[in-house]
Amino acid sequence: MEEIKKYEPFEVDQHITAQSRYYAGRMGSRFYIALRDQQKILGAKCPRCNKVLWPPRSTCGVCFSELTETVEIGPLGTVETFTVVTYNEPVQPRKAPFIYAVIKLDGADTGMAHFLDEVDFDEVHIGLRVRPVYARERNGNILDIQYFKPL
Amino acid sequence: MKRNVAIIGGGQTYHAARRHDVDQAEMVNEAVRRALDDAGTTIDEIDAILLGNMEFFEGVHMTDCWLVHGTGVYGKPGLKITTGGTVGATTVCAGAHHVASGLFDKVLCIGFEKQEEGDTGAILSGVAHPLWGRSLAGAALGYFAMMGSSYMANWGATEEHSAMVAVKARQNARKNPYAHLKLDITIEDALNSRMLSYPIRMLDMCPASNGACAVVLADEKTAKKRCKKPVWIRAMETAHNEQFELDWRFVDTKRLIFSKACAGRLYKKLGVTKPAEYFDVFEVYEPATWAELVWYEDLGLCGPGEGFRLIEKGMTNIDGPIPVNPSGGVLSTNCIGASAMLRIWEAALQIRGDAGGHQVPKDVRRAMTTAYGGTNWTVMTALSKTLND
Amino acid sequence: MVQKEQEWISIPMTVDVPFRFAAGQYLSKFMIEMRDNSKIYAVKCPQCGRVQLPPRIVCAECHVKNDEWVELSHEGTLVAFTIMYLPLTDPTTGKPHEPPFVYGSIRLDGSTSVLDHFVNVEPDMDKIWVGMRCRLVLRPQENRIGDLSDILYFDTLPGQVRPK
Ligand SMILES: [Zn+2]
Ligand SMILES: [Zn+2]
């Protein structure tokens, strides 16, 4: 079997392209329709945990209650944590440098990850109060909020 | 097994080509709540949760992690299982092993697929060897078409026999409120349906379904205390074939292929010599009609070359002596991650006498299920009404 | 709002995953011999004697190393076939195979394994049957790239009569 070594290692380049379409379901559709049509941000209320969850969902992950009630949250919120992204990756929706932040909207108990913009990198800090800037053309996805900016 | 394991409850969603009204977590949750209710238990009492689902079939990865609120696994041990068409059965087996070992007393097993959301064809092509099959990937359709042509050439069966299986499945599905293709069709309809890949026509093939199934497993002590109709898992077997070897599709192959090897081991474990008499009902995994005929032979329900005679004589009808797939089977409902679990859950319903419209009209004490996985492996289970059956 | 509740939001996504696959020692030899010398090689298991195609390092049944190379004939027998009426997309090129076309499983003389490939015959049930003798047709040498598509298809040998 030594003679097999005379064959160069063979490699092949391929790619697989897959299309998909994700359905937002009961709660997800309510959230995106309210955002798109009324520029309102909804959370789901768990009566048992007495918490308002974003993103809204039909089951409380913690206590397994079925959730049906939505409440309006925000639009103002507070930066809980953030990072300045300084490298580029094809999957990133923005060109570096840009800021990702987790924003706890007023009235919500969980944070929303989104962009911060119209802000100096030096000014960003935990506790910064922010508000959303809505996209002019809204299609029912999370980029209907373009980004958050300081008050 | 170290400890006996029972199915103490289960549930499924209805199955359809479109489920735009729910996201994946909401759909999974439907089955989970039904299973918990059926088992008379709550999520708090569940020790661990296993989720079976095909990777990226709905355009997402790691569904065990991000469907936590739907499955109820928050704060609990969990596992994700992906083994192709067998995934639902593998998930139940893995759950049963965890209970049998003594590690957990109650395990919730879930299988789901929301096929409409993803690109099953493209992702499936990734199953084929990049150099040795991908450029020719004929998907499951081509595999089962060749199984059919080999079957006809070797045994002298005709397209009518395939049509009989197609009709039996859809007529049974009409009695099952959860089934996807509830079609009132005749042999003529099947024979006149559009040719996809000779000898397979549209009605000879399974649909692409959305749906979920869940079952609750428990150890003997818990099951006897908590459940009026526990269904016992008496044996589980898995056998693989070599991916490169495609002769499993041909009835004249001389090798001991995975399906026969697996059934042989399962029968040996239980001391079964005449499976057609030993088991009262079968739920087999038949993505195409021909696969059901081959299962008859591989499971030893008849001799080689006699499978098509069974369907011809109506032996495997819902009211026949060897009922096979009274639920309508995979031919009527195929939500991949749930399909093999549905075989087990439907068999359990038959043993409990709770199958409703598609209950086989006899005392069902023992049932057997099979599953197919991607490049040729199988998972089989044997279920019984009592530990003495 | 009531009507709005009937609308179900969805979002499309396309994922394109590039990758580089290494054929390994055994398949490299197979692909290079086919590409450069028009030879089809299989390996024979020293224990069970199965002649395995494509060549692989271990016999999966015996768990022993396959170390005997066997050159196979370009002729073989059709074990099963299908006439495909759907335009199947070749995932490696993104282009569909135009239906209808015949696709079969061929056992090359001297091989235990079968090989699935196109059969260059009219998609007519009278002209194709299980048991037909076939011959492998390779792409012209200068165009070969070293994968299974270097086999263009199988031709059926002339002068065959359909058995009754
Ligand atoms: Zn809660
Ligand atoms: Zn061997």
XYZ file of C-alpha atoms and ligand atoms in Angstrom:
706
model
C 0.000 0.000 0.000
C 3.036 2.263 0.041
C 2.466 3.022 -3.629
C -0.750 4.899 -2.827
C 1.384 7.810 -1.648
C 2.265 8.676 -5.221
C -1.266 10.006 -5.711
C -1.668 13.658 -4.873
C -4.314 14.377 -2.217
C -7.504 15.194 -4.017
C -9.778 17.994 -2.865
C -13.024 19.314 -4.214
C -14.670 22.697 -3.711
C -18.449 22.793 -3.552
C -21.175 24.803 -1.964
C -24.732 24.215 -0.874
C -27.318 26.949 -1.194
C -30.437 26.614 0.912
C -33.504 28.830 0.876
C -35.768 29.042 3.861
C -38.703 31.049 5.138
C -39.232 31.398 8.842
C -42.767 31.889 10.153
C -43.094 34.146 13.169
C -46.273 32.431 14.374
C -48.956 33.744 16.706
C -47.008 36.034 19.016
C -44.308 36.877 16.500
C -46.856 38.042 13.939
C -48.579 40.267 16.505
C -45.246 41.849 17.367
C -44.129 42.518 13.793
C -47.507 43.789 12.616
C -47.694 46.262 15.533
C -44.145 47.383 14.853
C -44.699 47.806 11.138
C -48.149 49.414 11.185
C -48.182 51.333 14.454
C -44.534 51.670 15.428
C -45.397 50.010 18.689
C -43.144 47.536 20.460
C -44.908 44.636 22.167
C -43.801 42.277 24.887
C -45.615 39.236 26.264
C -46.771 39.292 29.842
C -46.405 36.238 32.057
C -49.004 36.645 34.809
C -47.438 33.901 36.893
C -43.886 35.265 36.882
C -45.215 38.818 36.666
C -42.655 39.541 33.973
C -42.836 41.158 30.562
C -40.805 39.201 28.016
C -39.228 40.381 24.820
C -39.352 38.921 22.243
C -42.974 38.037 22.907
C -43.612 34.293 22.933
C -46.562 31.982 23.472
C -45.034 30.087 26.371
C -43.120 31.442 29.336
C -39.768 29.691 29.147
C -39.404 29.784 32.910
C -42.798 28.686 34.283
C -44.272 27.118 31.108
C -47.488 29.193 31.346
C -49.341 29.808 28.115
C -49.058 33.493 27.290
C -51.734 35.376 25.405
C -51.472 38.931 26.728
C -49.229 41.462 25.022
C -48.293 44.828 26.482
C -46.666 47.807 24.874
C -43.096 48.345 26.019
C -40.617 51.201 25.415
C -40.130 52.977 23.176
C -37.510 54.395 25.531
C -34.969 52.090 27.047
C -31.663 51.750 28.851
C -28.415 50.257 27.561
C -27.636 47.171 29.644
C -24.451 46.248 27.838
C -22.784 46.945 24.500
C -19.840 46.229 22.247
C -18.127 48.143 19.453
C -17.618 45.825 16.486
C -14.425 46.764 14.641
C -14.077 43.913 12.144
C -16.110 43.010 9.074
C -17.841 39.712 8.401
C -20.101 38.945 5.440
C -22.969 37.920 7.737
C -22.966 41.221 9.617
C -25.750 43.527 8.547
C -23.571 46.623 8.908
C -20.075 47.690 8.037
C -17.651 48.046 10.938
C -17.236 49.988 13.088
C -20.685 49.805 14.643
C -22.219 49.264 18.053
C -24.316 46.347 19.234
C -26.164 46.959 22.457
C -28.624 45.136 24.669
C -31.382 47.579 25.498
C -33.920 47.008 28.226
C -37.037 48.795 27.059
C -39.086 50.523 29.712
C -41.684 48.104 31.005
C -39.827 44.984 29.833
C -37.907 42.526 31.966
C -35.651 41.230 29.213
C -33.316 43.076 26.855
C -33.387 43.542 23.108
C -30.195 43.311 21.065
C -29.971 46.064 18.457
C -27.687 48.702 16.937
C -26.781 52.026 18.517
C -26.105 54.892 16.155
C -25.912 58.683 16.053
C -23.632 58.428 19.061
C -19.902 58.889 19.658
C -18.191 55.649 20.590
C -16.749 57.389 23.676
C -20.179 58.424 24.869
C -21.701 54.947 24.978
C -22.031 53.571 28.457
C -24.147 51.170 30.446
C -27.176 53.056 31.645
C -27.371 55.294 28.574
C -30.984 56.202 27.837
C -31.975 55.572 24.215
C -34.917 55.651 21.847
C -35.637 53.797 18.615
C -35.370 55.279 15.144
C -37.917 53.568 12.907
C -37.268 52.766 9.287
C -39.286 54.840 6.864
C -40.219 51.762 4.857
C -41.188 48.971 7.188
C -41.560 45.333 6.110
C -42.370 43.457 9.270
C -38.921 42.483 10.467
C -36.617 43.627 13.232
C -34.896 46.181 10.994
C -38.156 48.134 11.029
C -36.275 49.615 13.951
C -33.199 50.974 12.180
C -31.261 51.534 15.378
C -31.458 53.148 18.784
C -29.958 56.550 19.566
C -29.356 58.505 22.765
C -32.099 60.794 24.070
C -33.024 -3.542 30.196
C -31.999 -2.618 33.701
C -35.404 -1.094 34.471
C -38.629 -1.501 32.535
C -39.781 1.557 30.621
C -43.307 2.538 29.655
C -44.911 5.149 27.461
C -47.286 6.846 29.904
C -48.665 9.441 27.528
C -48.304 11.163 24.225
C -49.729 13.643 21.808
C -49.401 15.011 18.326
C -50.368 18.079 16.338
C -52.511 17.807 13.268
C -50.315 17.536 10.200
C -50.464 19.786 7.173
C -48.422 21.263 4.356
C -48.901 24.763 5.806
C -48.700 25.936 9.403
C -48.264 29.678 9.009
C -50.209 30.291 12.202
C -47.485 29.032 14.506
C -43.749 29.396 14.830
C -41.654 26.314 15.536
C -41.859 26.709 19.319
C -45.631 27.151 19.201
C -46.059 24.062 17.032
C -43.808 21.933 19.239
C -45.629 23.234 22.295
C -48.969 21.970 20.960
C -47.684 18.405 20.984
C -45.880 18.837 24.310
C -48.995 20.081 26.121
C -51.087 17.277 24.676
C -48.522 14.689 25.760
C -48.258 16.099 29.288
C -52.051 16.257 29.623
C -52.419 12.738 28.289
C -49.826 11.503 30.791
C -51.570 13.380 33.588
C -48.368 15.154 34.469
C -46.839 18.607 34.349
C -43.593 19.955 33.012
C -42.300 20.336 36.583
C -42.374 16.574 37.017
C -40.315 15.871 33.912
C -36.654 15.046 34.622
C -35.185 15.493 31.148
C -36.269 16.427 27.654
C -34.994 15.036 24.364
C -35.732 16.831 21.119
C -35.518 15.080 17.767
C -35.317 17.213 14.648
C -33.360 17.341 11.396
C -30.562 19.860 11.345
C -31.332 22.880 9.137
C -34.440 21.318 7.568
C -36.313 24.432 8.674
C -33.423 26.802 7.977
C -32.281 26.909 11.608
C -29.709 25.095 13.683
C -29.675 23.942 17.301
C -33.418 23.846 17.743
C -32.934 22.251 21.169
C -31.366 25.501 22.341
C -33.709 28.068 20.928
C -37.038 26.268 21.296
C -36.533 25.953 25.063
C -39.775 27.763 25.888
C -41.695 25.485 23.539
C -40.196 22.208 24.739
C -40.182 23.116 28.430
C -36.541 22.130 28.936
C -35.723 25.353 30.829
C -33.362 24.476 33.671
C -33.493 20.758 32.874
C -31.119 18.315 31.197
C -31.754 18.136 27.466
C -30.416 16.488 24.350
C -30.874 17.083 20.647
C -31.049 14.061 18.378
C -30.617 14.017 14.613
C -30.495 10.671 12.821
C -32.394 11.174 9.564
C -35.774 9.541 9.092
C -35.211 7.483 12.220
C -34.809 10.552 14.419
C -38.163 10.251 16.191
C -37.519 6.604 17.050
C -33.922 7.268 18.061
C -35.206 10.007 20.364
C -37.615 7.599 22.061
C -34.873 4.948 22.333
C -32.431 7.446 23.823
C -35.121 8.550 26.278
C -35.902 4.940 27.149
C -32.214 4.216 27.722
C -32.024 7.139 30.122
C -35.020 5.804 32.070
C -33.869 2.177 31.916
C -30.460 3.129 33.257
C -32.008 4.647 36.355
C -30.710 8.121 35.593
C -34.182 9.630 35.158
C -37.699 8.524 36.073
C -39.651 10.648 33.603
C -38.386 11.735 30.225
C -40.256 13.763 27.631
C -39.350 12.938 24.031
C -40.316 15.308 21.229
C -39.978 15.035 17.472
C -40.898 17.747 15.003
C -40.365 19.118 11.526
C -41.687 22.275 9.929
C -40.727 21.190 6.459
C -42.292 24.088 4.598
C -39.822 26.520 6.147
C -36.632 24.980 4.841
C -34.963 23.685 1.714
C -35.105 19.968 2.410
C -33.824 19.053 -1.056
C -30.708 21.205 -0.826
C -29.923 20.163 2.723
C -30.498 16.497 1.882
C -27.996 16.753 -0.960
C -25.461 17.376 1.790
C -26.120 13.836 2.971
C -24.742 12.486 -0.303
C -20.992 11.989 -0.662
C -19.485 15.120 -2.289
C -17.486 13.121 -4.834
C -19.450 9.952 -5.012
C -23.071 10.826 -5.301
C -23.862 14.467 -4.870
C -23.850 15.307 -8.560
C -26.346 12.470 -8.997
C -28.407 13.065 -5.887
C -31.813 11.675 -6.847
C -33.050 12.198 -3.305
C -35.238 9.599 -1.643
C -37.386 9.443 -4.754
C -34.686 7.878 -6.950
C -33.730 5.380 -4.236
C -37.257 4.115 -3.813
C -37.916 4.133 -7.559
C -35.039 1.718 -8.009
C -36.318 -0.360 -5.112
C -39.602 -0.585 -7.027
C -38.095 -1.544 -10.378
C -35.960 -4.214 -8.740
C -38.972 -5.535 -6.827
C -41.105 -5.821 -9.951
C -38.346 -7.383 -12.057
C -37.431 -9.985 -9.444
C -40.793 -10.926 -7.992
C -43.210 -10.229 -10.820
C -45.224 -7.620 -8.947
C -46.948 -4.857 -10.912
C -47.747 -1.198 -10.480
C -51.186 -2.272 -9.241
C -49.599 -3.663 -6.087
C -47.961 -0.334 -5.411
C -51.317 1.362 -5.982
C -52.940 -0.958 -3.438
C -50.487 0.240 -0.791
C -51.118 3.861 -1.795
C -54.873 3.414 -1.427
C -54.682 1.513 1.861
C -52.546 4.267 3.400
C -54.793 7.159 2.378
C -58.020 5.350 3.214
C -56.610 4.592 6.668
C -55.532 8.228 6.971
C -59.153 9.275 6.484
C -59.918 7.539 9.771
C -57.076 9.395 11.526
C -57.947 13.020 12.378
C -54.276 13.986 12.708
C -53.132 12.629 9.311
C -52.052 14.937 6.503
C -53.226 13.257 3.269
C -56.739 12.060 3.958
C -57.530 11.071 0.399
C -60.544 9.155 -0.791
C -58.694 7.504 -3.669
C -59.020 4.326 -5.686
C -56.499 2.039 -7.368
C -57.380 3.813 -10.620
C -56.565 7.192 -9.112
C -53.191 5.950 -7.919
C -52.363 4.397 -11.299
C -53.381 7.565 -13.108
C -51.523 9.968 -10.854
C -48.569 11.822 -12.309
C -45.438 9.758 -12.941
C -42.536 11.198 -10.939
C -39.830 8.605 -11.315
C -40.821 5.294 -12.829
C -42.371 3.274 -11.224
C -43.200 5.870 -8.590
C -46.193 8.110 -9.156
C -47.353 11.054 -7.111
C -49.679 8.935 -4.979
C -46.946 6.361 -4.360
C -44.914 8.921 -2.430
C -45.172 10.592 0.989
C -46.018 14.288 1.386
C -43.868 16.960 3.041
C -45.680 17.702 6.292
C -45.426 20.074 9.216
C -46.085 18.638 12.621
C -44.861 17.444 15.975
C -45.255 14.455 18.259
C -44.307 13.978 21.894
C -44.336 11.045 24.301
C -43.686 10.773 28.025
C -41.614 7.809 29.196
C -41.448 6.575 32.765
C -39.888 3.812 34.822
C -42.002 0.855 35.967
C -42.731 2.164 39.455
C -43.854 5.586 38.238
C -45.779 4.123 35.318
C -47.742 1.668 37.462
C -48.520 4.325 40.045
C -49.430 7.131 37.669
C -50.776 5.590 34.490
C -53.888 3.535 33.825
C -52.688 2.286 30.457
C -48.911 2.201 30.327
C -47.492 0.783 27.090
C -44.248 -1.068 27.660
C -41.175 -0.766 25.490
C -40.012 -4.370 25.378
C -37.183 -4.153 22.887
C -35.345 -1.543 20.831
C -32.852 -2.248 18.073
C -30.820 -0.147 15.681
C -28.783 -1.371 12.717
C -26.729 0.522 10.186
C -25.775 -0.204 6.615
C -22.628 1.041 4.943
C -23.392 4.325 3.219
C -21.634 3.367 -0.012
C -23.514 0.084 -0.408
C -26.823 0.643 -2.167
C -27.894 -2.972 -2.590
C -30.298 -2.693 0.341
C -32.809 -1.423 -2.198
C -32.758 -4.657 -4.173
C -34.806 -7.624 -3.052
C -32.331 -10.080 -4.599
C -29.379 -8.893 -2.539
C -27.541 -11.758 -0.896
C -26.194 -9.802 2.053
C -27.827 -9.628 5.457
C -28.974 -6.035 5.096
C -29.687 -3.682 7.996
C -33.447 -4.216 8.117
C -33.222 -8.011 8.290
C -30.318 -7.897 10.719
C -32.184 -5.507 12.986
C -35.444 -7.474 12.951
C -33.510 -10.689 13.567
C -31.889 -9.262 16.694
C -35.176 -7.858 17.981
C -36.981 -11.188 17.448
C -34.171 -13.098 19.131
C -34.372 -10.855 22.168
C -38.099 -11.529 22.527
C -38.053 -15.133 21.352
C -40.235 -14.344 18.339
C -40.358 -17.029 15.663
C -43.540 -16.023 13.832
C -43.677 -12.202 13.827
C -46.944 -12.057 11.866
C -48.631 -13.978 14.676
C -46.641 -12.571 17.571
C -47.434 -8.921 16.865
C -51.005 -7.684 16.555
C -50.214 -4.542 14.603
C -47.276 -2.981 12.765
C -46.380 0.641 12.135
C -43.627 0.681 9.498
C -41.742 3.579 7.944
C -42.753 3.688 4.266
C -41.819 6.934 2.493
C -42.865 5.142 -0.719
C -45.289 2.298 -1.409
C -42.595 -0.163 -2.431
C -40.881 0.236 0.904
C -43.948 -1.165 2.662
C -43.901 -4.304 0.491
C -40.192 -4.745 1.188
C -40.823 -4.307 4.932
C -43.333 -7.184 4.832
C -40.560 -9.416 3.542
C -37.673 -8.031 5.587
C -39.708 -8.340 8.778
C -40.598 -11.925 7.918
C -44.356 -11.332 7.729
C -44.175 -13.501 4.602
C -41.497 -15.190 2.546
C -39.241 -13.435 0.018
C -41.251 -12.459 -3.037
C -44.586 -12.755 -1.230
C -44.974 -9.208 0.048
C -47.178 -8.112 -2.818
C -49.424 -11.120 -2.231
C -50.129 -9.846 1.294
C -51.454 -6.523 0.018
C -53.269 -8.261 -2.844
C -55.176 -10.444 -0.364
C -55.881 -7.555 1.995
C -53.909 -9.253 4.770
C -52.432 -5.974 5.993
C -55.654 -3.972 5.932
C -56.849 -2.329 9.111
C -59.218 -5.275 9.653
C -56.895 -7.893 8.192
C -54.951 -10.523 10.142
C -51.674 -8.513 9.999
C -52.657 -4.824 10.115
C -49.855 -2.563 8.883
C -50.024 1.227 9.319
C -53.649 1.709 10.345
C -52.667 5.346 11.016
C -52.044 5.984 7.323
C -48.304 5.796 7.835
C -45.558 7.939 6.405
C -47.289 7.810 3.017
C -49.988 9.988 4.552
C -47.916 12.102 6.953
C -44.208 12.828 6.812
C -42.866 15.455 9.158
C -39.434 13.909 9.225
C -38.318 14.544 12.806
C -41.674 13.296 14.098
C -42.435 10.518 11.583
C -40.641 7.687 13.357
C -41.990 8.817 16.737
C -45.483 8.786 15.251
C -44.978 5.118 14.398
C -44.289 4.410 18.080
C -47.039 6.676 19.396
C -49.599 5.280 16.951
C -48.607 1.731 17.936
C -49.018 2.716 21.606
C -52.483 4.136 20.876
C -53.445 0.816 19.270
C -52.307 -1.095 22.366
C -54.215 1.285 24.636
C -57.274 0.929 22.434
C -57.307 4.695 22.032
C -56.730 4.997 18.284
C -60.372 5.938 17.711
C -61.466 5.715 14.086
C -58.387 3.804 13.022
C -58.307 1.384 15.951
C -57.770 -2.133 14.595
C -60.780 -4.303 15.446
C -59.071 -6.835 17.691
C -57.342 -7.127 21.041
C -53.978 -5.476 20.507
C -51.403 -6.696 22.997
C -48.186 -6.354 21.031
C -47.008 -3.955 18.338
C -43.873 -3.429 16.326
C -42.513 -0.274 14.702
C -39.748 0.456 12.204
C -38.002 3.535 10.852
C -35.701 4.346 7.952
C -32.780 6.709 8.191
C -31.044 8.579 5.356
C -28.318 6.391 3.992
C -29.824 3.201 5.156
C -30.263 2.374 8.759
C -33.226 1.406 10.836
C -34.535 1.706 14.369
C -37.163 -0.793 15.512
C -39.179 -1.109 18.682
C -41.483 -3.727 20.160
C -44.259 -2.558 22.480
C -46.657 -4.492 24.693
C -49.767 -4.020 26.795
C -48.413 -5.734 29.904
C -45.022 -6.958 30.996
C -46.316 -10.518 30.575
C -47.222 -10.094 26.906
C -56.675 45.003 14.244
C -58.993 42.040 13.895
C -58.129 41.474 10.259
C -54.479 42.144 10.938
C -54.418 39.161 13.285
C -55.049 36.959 10.255
C -51.775 37.983 8.670
C -48.866 35.668 9.365
C -45.461 37.288 9.243
C -42.568 35.403 7.673
C -39.056 36.200 6.666
C -37.043 34.634 3.822
C -33.417 33.668 4.178
C -30.748 32.241 1.903
C -27.741 30.463 3.276
C -24.834 29.642 1.000
C -22.265 27.343 2.511
C -18.971 26.820 0.698
C -16.755 23.917 1.696
C -13.682 21.986 0.637
C -13.866 18.250 0.820
C -10.768 16.045 0.981
C -11.237 12.781 -0.901
C -8.644 10.919 1.154
C -6.051 8.366 0.037
C -8.318 5.757 -1.450
C -10.720 7.974 -3.371
C -7.815 10.132 -4.559
C -6.270 7.111 -6.215
C -9.624 6.121 -7.703
C -10.369 9.585 -9.077
C -6.851 10.152 -10.428
C -6.690 6.725 -12.122
C -10.071 7.314 -13.721
C -9.171 10.852 -14.774
C -5.659 10.161 -16.090
C -5.714 6.488 -17.155
C -9.396 5.673 -17.735
C -9.148 2.885 -15.190
C -11.816 1.964 -12.656
C -10.368 0.639 -9.431
C -12.081 -1.076 -6.537
C -10.662 -2.601 -3.364
C -11.059 -6.191 -2.219
C -11.457 -7.141 1.425
C -8.867 -9.748 2.471
C -11.418 -11.387 4.770
C -14.852 -11.442 3.089
C -13.609 -10.917 -0.453
C -16.158 -8.163 -1.215
C -14.932 -6.026 -4.103
C -15.930 -2.559 -2.961
C -16.697 0.482 -5.040
C -15.894 3.282 -4.324
C -12.630 2.147 -2.772
C -12.406 2.749 0.972
C -9.790 2.053 3.563
C -11.750 -0.300 5.819
C -14.239 -3.061 5.061
C -17.207 -1.976 7.148
C -18.400 -5.538 7.634
C -15.083 -7.100 8.690
C -13.324 -4.068 10.191
C -10.103 -4.952 8.415
C -7.979 -2.823 6.127
C -8.708 -3.219 2.440
C -5.337 -3.544 0.775
C -5.853 -5.239 -2.567
C -6.677 -3.060 -5.563
C -8.737 -4.615 -8.336
C -9.201 -3.093 -11.765
C -12.805 -3.440 -12.871
C -14.251 -3.990 -16.308
C -16.050 -1.066 -17.931
C -18.971 -3.385 -18.575
C -21.662 -4.416 -16.159
C -25.278 -5.356 -15.598
C -28.239 -3.107 -14.876
C -29.649 -4.125 -11.484
C -32.424 -1.533 -11.223
C -33.477 1.657 -12.966
C -35.878 4.526 -12.944
C -37.137 6.949 -15.547
C -37.021 10.322 -13.856
C -39.740 12.787 -14.838
C -38.712 15.561 -12.458
C -35.988 18.102 -13.259
C -33.540 17.144 -10.546
C -31.072 19.852 -9.720
C -27.436 18.861 -9.584
C -26.424 20.476 -6.291
C -22.803 20.756 -7.434
C -23.675 22.865 -10.482
C -27.110 24.243 -9.637
C -28.282 23.077 -13.072
C -31.180 20.704 -13.550
C -30.962 17.384 -15.386
C -33.611 17.743 -18.061
C -36.340 15.112 -17.696
C -37.205 12.538 -18.667
C -33.951 10.655 -18.246
C -32.993 7.137 -17.286
C -31.040 6.567 -14.172
C -29.868 3.143 -13.109
C -27.900 1.034 -10.713
C -25.138 -0.935 -12.433
C -22.956 -3.711 -11.084
C -19.661 -3.609 -12.997
C -18.243 -7.060 -13.768
C -15.977 -8.124 -10.935
C -17.547 -5.745 -8.392
C -19.701 -6.615 -5.408
C -20.993 -3.041 -5.091
C -23.383 -1.271 -7.420
C -22.929 2.164 -8.919
C -25.813 4.574 -9.597
C -25.540 6.610 -12.789
C -27.312 7.825 -15.909
C -28.146 5.326 -18.630
C -27.990 6.593 -22.182
C -31.163 5.000 -23.491
C -34.530 6.295 -24.597
C -36.909 6.684 -21.654
C -39.087 3.947 -23.063
C -40.104 0.931 -21.000
C -39.680 -1.352 -24.020
C -36.050 -0.363 -24.421
C -34.886 -0.768 -20.869
C -35.066 -3.673 -18.444
C -33.352 -5.102 -15.413
C -30.509 -7.364 -16.496
C -29.383 -5.282 -19.493
C -25.693 -5.236 -20.234
C -24.140 -1.782 -20.082
C -20.823 -0.109 -20.783
C -19.409 2.894 -19.002
C -18.653 5.999 -21.090
C -16.056 8.438 -19.799
C -15.782 12.111 -20.615
C -13.058 12.889 -23.202
C -9.789 12.727 -21.308
C -8.846 16.383 -21.735
C -12.087 17.507 -20.036
C -12.006 15.240 -17.004
C -12.090 16.881 -13.615
C -11.792 14.018 -11.169
C -15.222 13.350 -9.816
C -18.095 11.026 -10.628
C -19.212 13.300 -13.454
C -16.145 12.070 -15.397
C -18.404 9.096 -16.037
C -20.876 10.621 -18.487
C -23.325 7.723 -18.460
C -23.686 4.065 -19.282
C -24.457 2.933 -22.820
C -26.488 -0.225 -23.281
C -24.661 -2.828 -25.361
C -26.185 -3.306 -28.823
C -28.124 -6.341 -29.979
C -29.869 -7.166 -26.709
C -33.331 -8.673 -26.661
C -35.748 -8.132 -23.842
C -36.336 -11.423 -22.003
C -39.934 -12.607 -21.851
Zn -43.707 32.667 33.674
Zn -14.752 -7.714 4.514
